[in-house]
Short mmCIF file of C-alpha atoms in Angstrom, two decimals:
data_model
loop_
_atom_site.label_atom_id
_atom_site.label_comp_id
_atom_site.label_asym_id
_atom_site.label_seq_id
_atom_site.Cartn_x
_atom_site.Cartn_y
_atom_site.Cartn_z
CA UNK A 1 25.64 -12.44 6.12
CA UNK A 2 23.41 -11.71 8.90
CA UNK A 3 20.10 -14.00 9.30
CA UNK A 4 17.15 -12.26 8.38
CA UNK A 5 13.71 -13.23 10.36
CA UNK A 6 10.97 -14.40 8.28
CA UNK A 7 10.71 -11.86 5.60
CA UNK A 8 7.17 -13.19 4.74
CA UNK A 9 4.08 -10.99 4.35
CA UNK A 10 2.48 -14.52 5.80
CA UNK A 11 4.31 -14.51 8.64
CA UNK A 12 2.58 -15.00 12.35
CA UNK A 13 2.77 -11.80 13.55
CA UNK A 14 2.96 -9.57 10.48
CA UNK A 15 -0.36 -11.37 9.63
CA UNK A 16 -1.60 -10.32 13.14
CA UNK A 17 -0.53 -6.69 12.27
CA UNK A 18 -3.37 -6.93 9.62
CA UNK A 19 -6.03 -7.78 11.91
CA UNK A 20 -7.25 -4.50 11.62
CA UNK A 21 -10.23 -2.10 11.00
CA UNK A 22 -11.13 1.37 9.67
CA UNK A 23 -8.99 3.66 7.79
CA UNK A 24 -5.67 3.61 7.67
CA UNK A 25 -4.92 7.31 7.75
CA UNK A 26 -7.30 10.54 7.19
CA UNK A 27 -5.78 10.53 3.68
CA UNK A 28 -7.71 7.67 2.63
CA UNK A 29 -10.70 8.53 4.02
CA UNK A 30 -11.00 11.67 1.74
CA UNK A 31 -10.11 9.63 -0.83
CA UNK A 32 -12.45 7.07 -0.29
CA UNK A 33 -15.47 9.74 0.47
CA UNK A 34 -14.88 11.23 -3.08
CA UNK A 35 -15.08 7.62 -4.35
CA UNK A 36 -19.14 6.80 -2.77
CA UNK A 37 -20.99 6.82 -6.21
CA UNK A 38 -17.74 3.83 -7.36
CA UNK A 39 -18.60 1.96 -3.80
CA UNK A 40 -22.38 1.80 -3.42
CA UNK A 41 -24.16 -0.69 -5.11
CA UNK A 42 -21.15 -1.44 -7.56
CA UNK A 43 -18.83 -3.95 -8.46
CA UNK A 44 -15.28 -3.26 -6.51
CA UNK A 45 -12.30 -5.51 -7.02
CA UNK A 46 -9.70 -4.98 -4.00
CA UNK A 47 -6.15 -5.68 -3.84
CA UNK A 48 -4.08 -6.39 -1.06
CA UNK A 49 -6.77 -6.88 1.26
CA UNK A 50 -4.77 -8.48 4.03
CA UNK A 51 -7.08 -9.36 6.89
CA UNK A 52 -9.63 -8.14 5.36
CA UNK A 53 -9.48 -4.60 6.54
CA UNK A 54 -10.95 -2.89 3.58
CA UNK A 55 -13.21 -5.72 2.70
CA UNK A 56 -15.58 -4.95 6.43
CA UNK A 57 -15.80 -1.08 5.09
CA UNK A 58 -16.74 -2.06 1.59
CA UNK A 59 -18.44 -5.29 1.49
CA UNK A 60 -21.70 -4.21 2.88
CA UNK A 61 -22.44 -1.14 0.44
CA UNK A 62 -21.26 -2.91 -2.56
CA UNK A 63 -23.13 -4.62 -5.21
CA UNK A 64 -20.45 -7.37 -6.02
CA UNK A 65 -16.48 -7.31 -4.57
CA UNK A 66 -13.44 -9.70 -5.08
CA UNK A 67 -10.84 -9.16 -2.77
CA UNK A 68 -7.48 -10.91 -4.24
CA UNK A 69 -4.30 -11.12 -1.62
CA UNK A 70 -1.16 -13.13 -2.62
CA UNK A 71 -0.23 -14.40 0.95
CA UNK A 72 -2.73 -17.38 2.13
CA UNK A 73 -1.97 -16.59 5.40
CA UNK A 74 -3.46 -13.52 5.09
CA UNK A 75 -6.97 -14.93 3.02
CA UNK A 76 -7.41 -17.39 5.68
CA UNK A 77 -7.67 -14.38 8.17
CA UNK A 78 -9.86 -12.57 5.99
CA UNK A 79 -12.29 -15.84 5.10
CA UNK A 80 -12.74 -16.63 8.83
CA UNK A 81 -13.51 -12.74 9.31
CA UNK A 82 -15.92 -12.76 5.91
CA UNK A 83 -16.67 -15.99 5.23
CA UNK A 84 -19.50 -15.01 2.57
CA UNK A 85 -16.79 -12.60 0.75
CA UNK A 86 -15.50 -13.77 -2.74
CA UNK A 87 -11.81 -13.53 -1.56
CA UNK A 88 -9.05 -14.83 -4.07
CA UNK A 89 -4.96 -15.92 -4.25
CA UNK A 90 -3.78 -14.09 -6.65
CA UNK A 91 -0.45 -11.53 -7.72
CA UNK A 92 -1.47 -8.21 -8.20
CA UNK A 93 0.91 -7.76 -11.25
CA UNK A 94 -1.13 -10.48 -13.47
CA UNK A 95 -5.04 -10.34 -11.54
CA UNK A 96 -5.26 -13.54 -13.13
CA UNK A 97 -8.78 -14.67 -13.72
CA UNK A 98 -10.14 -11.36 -12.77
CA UNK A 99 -12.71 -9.99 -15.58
CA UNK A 100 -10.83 -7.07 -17.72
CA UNK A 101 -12.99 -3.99 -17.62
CA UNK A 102 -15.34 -5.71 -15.11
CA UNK A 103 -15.46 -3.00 -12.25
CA UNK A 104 -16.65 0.21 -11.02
CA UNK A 105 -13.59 0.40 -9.04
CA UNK A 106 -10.27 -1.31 -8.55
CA UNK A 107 -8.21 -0.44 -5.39
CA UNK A 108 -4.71 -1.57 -3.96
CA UNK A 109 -4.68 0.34 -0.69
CA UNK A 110 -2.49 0.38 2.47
CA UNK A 111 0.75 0.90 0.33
CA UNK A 112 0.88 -2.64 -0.86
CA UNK A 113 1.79 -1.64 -4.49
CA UNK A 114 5.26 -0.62 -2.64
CA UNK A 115 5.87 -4.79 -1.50
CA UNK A 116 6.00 -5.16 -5.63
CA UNK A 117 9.72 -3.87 -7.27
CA UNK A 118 9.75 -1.48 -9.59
CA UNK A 119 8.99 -3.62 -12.92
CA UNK A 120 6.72 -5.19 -10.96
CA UNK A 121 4.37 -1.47 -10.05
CA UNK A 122 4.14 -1.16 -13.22
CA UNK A 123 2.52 -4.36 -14.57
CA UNK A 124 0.22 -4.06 -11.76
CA UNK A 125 -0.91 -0.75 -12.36
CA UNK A 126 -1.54 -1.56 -16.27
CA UNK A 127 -3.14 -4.82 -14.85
CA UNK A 128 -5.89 -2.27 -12.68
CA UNK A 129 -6.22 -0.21 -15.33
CA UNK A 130 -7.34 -3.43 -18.01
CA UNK A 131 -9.71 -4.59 -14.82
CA UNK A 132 -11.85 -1.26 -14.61
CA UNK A 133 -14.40 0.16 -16.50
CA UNK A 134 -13.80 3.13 -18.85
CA UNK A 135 -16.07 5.27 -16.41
CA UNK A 136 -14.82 3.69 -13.48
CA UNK A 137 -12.07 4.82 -10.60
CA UNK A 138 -8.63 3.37 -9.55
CA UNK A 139 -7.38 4.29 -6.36
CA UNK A 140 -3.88 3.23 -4.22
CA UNK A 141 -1.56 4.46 -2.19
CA UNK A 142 2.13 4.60 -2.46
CA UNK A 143 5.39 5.19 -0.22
CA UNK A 144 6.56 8.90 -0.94
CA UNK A 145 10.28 9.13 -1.72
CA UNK A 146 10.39 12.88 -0.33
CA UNK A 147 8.38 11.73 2.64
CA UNK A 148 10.04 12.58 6.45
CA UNK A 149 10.36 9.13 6.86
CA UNK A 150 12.12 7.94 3.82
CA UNK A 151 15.52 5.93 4.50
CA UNK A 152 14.88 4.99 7.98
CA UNK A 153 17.49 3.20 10.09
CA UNK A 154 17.21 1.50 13.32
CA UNK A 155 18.09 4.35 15.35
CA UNK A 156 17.23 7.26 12.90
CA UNK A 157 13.96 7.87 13.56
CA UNK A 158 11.91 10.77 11.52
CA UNK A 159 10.96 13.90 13.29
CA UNK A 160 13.71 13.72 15.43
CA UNK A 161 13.90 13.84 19.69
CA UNK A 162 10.67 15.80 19.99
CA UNK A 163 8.77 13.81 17.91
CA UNK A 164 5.97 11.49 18.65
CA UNK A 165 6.90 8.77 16.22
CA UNK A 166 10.49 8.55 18.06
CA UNK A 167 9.51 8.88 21.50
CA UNK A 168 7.69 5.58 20.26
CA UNK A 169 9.84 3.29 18.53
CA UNK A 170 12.35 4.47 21.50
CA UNK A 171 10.32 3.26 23.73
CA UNK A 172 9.91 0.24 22.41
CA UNK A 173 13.05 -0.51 22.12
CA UNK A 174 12.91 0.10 25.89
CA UNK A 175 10.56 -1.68 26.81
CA UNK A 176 11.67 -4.60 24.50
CA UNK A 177 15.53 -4.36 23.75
CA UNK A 178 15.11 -7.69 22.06
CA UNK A 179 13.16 -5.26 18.72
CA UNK A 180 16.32 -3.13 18.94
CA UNK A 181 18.56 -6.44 18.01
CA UNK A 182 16.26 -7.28 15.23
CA UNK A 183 15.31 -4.39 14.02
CA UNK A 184 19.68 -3.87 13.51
CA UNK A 185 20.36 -7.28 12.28
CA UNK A 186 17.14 -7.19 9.79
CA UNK A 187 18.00 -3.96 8.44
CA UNK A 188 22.11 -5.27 7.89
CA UNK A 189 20.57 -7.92 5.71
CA UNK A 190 17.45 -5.49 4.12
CA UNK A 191 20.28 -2.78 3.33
CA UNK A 192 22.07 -5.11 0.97
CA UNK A 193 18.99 -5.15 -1.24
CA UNK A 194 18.75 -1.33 -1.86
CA UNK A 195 18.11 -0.13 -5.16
CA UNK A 196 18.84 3.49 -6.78
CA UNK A 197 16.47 4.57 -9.74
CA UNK A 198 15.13 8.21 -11.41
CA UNK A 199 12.74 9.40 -9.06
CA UNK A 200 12.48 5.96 -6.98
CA UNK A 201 14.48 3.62 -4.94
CA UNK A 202 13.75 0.38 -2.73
CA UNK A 203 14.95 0.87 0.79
CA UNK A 204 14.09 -0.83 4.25
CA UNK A 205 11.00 -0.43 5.90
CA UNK A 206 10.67 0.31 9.52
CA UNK A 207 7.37 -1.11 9.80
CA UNK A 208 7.81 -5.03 11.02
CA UNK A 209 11.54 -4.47 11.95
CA UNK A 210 13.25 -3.67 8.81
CA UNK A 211 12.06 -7.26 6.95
CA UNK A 212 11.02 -6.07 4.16
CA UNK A 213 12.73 -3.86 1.29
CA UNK A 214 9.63 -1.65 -0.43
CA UNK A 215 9.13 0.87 -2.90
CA UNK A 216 9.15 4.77 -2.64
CA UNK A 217 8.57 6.87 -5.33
CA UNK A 218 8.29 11.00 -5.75
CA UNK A 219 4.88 12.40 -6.03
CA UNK A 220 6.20 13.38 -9.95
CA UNK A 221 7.55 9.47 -10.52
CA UNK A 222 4.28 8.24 -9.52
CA UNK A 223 2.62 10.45 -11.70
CA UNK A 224 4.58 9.42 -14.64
CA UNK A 225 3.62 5.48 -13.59
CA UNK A 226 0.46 5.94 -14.11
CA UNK A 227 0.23 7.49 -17.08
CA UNK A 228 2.62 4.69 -18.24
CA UNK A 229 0.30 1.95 -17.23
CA UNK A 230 -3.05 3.46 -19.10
CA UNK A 231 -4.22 5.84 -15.99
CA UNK A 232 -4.87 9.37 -15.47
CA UNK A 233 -4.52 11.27 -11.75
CA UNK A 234 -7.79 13.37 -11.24
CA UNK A 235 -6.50 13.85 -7.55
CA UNK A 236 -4.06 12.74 -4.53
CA UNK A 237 -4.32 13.04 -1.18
CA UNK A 238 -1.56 13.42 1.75
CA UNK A 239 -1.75 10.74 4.56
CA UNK A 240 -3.08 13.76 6.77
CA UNK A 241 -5.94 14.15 4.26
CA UNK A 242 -5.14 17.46 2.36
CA UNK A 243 -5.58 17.16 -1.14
CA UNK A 244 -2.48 17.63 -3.39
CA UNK A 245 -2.19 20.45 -6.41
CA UNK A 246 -0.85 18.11 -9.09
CA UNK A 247 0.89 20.68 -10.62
CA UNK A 248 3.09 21.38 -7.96
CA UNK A 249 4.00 17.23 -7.04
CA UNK A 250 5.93 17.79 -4.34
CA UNK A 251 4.86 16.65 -0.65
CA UNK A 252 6.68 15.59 2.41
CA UNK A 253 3.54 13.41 3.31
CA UNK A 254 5.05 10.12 3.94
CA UNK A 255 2.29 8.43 1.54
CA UNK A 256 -0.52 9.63 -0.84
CA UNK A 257 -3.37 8.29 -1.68
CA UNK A 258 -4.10 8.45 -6.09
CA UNK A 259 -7.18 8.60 -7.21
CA UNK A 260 -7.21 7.70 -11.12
CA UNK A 261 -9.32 6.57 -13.92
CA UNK A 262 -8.64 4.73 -17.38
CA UNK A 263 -6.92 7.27 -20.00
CA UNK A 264 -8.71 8.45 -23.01
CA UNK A 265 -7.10 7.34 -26.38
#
């Protein structure tokens, strides 16, 4: 079986790759704008927080926040960033210790609900949906399975020739042939881990050469999650910031941004 590189969301330099600021696409800045009156001067629990990217946009308009990340690595980034932020180890699919109906708003952003398999979506997204308030918002993002960039390989790049995202990779792979060998023997080792469900699968992910095997789900599936785990969609947003007609659930946007609060009995 080919050797697989550290397939750790603590690893060196995918840590590094979190060491980052601002919004991650124009998607979740509409998302996030809709959200102010959940943000300013109330409490925010945030999943996933990495580095500590969302915790420098939130942190100083907030009334209380917990940021909760299950790689150390990643919290010891984000402490030395935000030392005064209350930032906790902790599995999104359990938010142990974390106060059940205890904030204004609960968000897992940057796709990270897609590290968790598909079992483990779910028990996260019932776990955000116990931690907010009846009147409060949920919002995360998730890998679309009809997205132009869905099933990846090494040298299948989405868009095509003319595109900007493969006259990039290809040129990386230029400039550093040694990310072309990894990216192909990660991905022989990744592929083995696929997994075919109803509206879903787990495939490779280009991002940090093919390491890691994450979740994509349709627009529809994700839909259907939610609802499972005690939330309702009010609205989505494609990564290029258009908001979504429900009704339709179909997008090629390669992730969307949900915005959801606690169902009504």
């Amino acid at each position: 079986m080919p050797e697989l590189d550290d397939a750790s969301w603590g690893a060196e330099d995918v840590v590094a790759d979190f060491a980052t600021d601002g919004f991650t696409d124009p998607g979740e800045r509409a998302a996030l704008t809709s959200l102010r009156a959940w943000v300013v001067d109330r409490d925010v629990l945030d999943i996933g927080v990495g580095g500590g990217r969302t915790t420098g946009m939130l942190l100083p308009h907030v009334r209380s926040y917990v940021g909760v990340d299950i790689a150390e690595e990643m919290l010891a980034l984000a402490r030395e960033r935000f030392p005064e932020a209350d930032l906790r180890e902790g599995d999104a699919a359990v938010l142990a210790g974390v106060a059940e109906r205890g904030h204004d708003l609960v968000m897992f952003s940057y796709n990270g609900l897609d590290s968790l398999d598909h079992a483990g979506r779910g028990r996260a997204l019932a776990a955000m949906a116990r931690a907010v308030r009846p009147d409060g918002r949920v919002l995360f993002s998730s890998l679309n399975l009809d997205g132009v960039s869905h099933d990846e390989h090494p040298l299948r790049v989405a868009g095509g020739p003319a595109s900007p995202r493969f006259r990039f990779h290809y040129g990386q792979y230029l400039r550093h042939p040694s990310s072309l060998l990894r990216s192909v023997r990660n991905y022989r080792a990744t592929r083995r881990e696929a997994v075919d469900g109803p509206g879903w699968d787990m495939r490779p992910l280009r991002a940090h050469e093919f390491r890691f095997v994450v979740h994509f789900a349709t627009v529809e599936e994700t839909l259907a999650e939610a609802r499972a785990a005690g939330l309702e969609v009010l609205a989505a947003y494609a990564d290029d910031g258009q908001a979504l007609d429900l009704d339709v659930a179909h997008t090629d946007a390669d992730y969307v941004h949900y915005v959801c609060r606690r169902r009504v009995p």
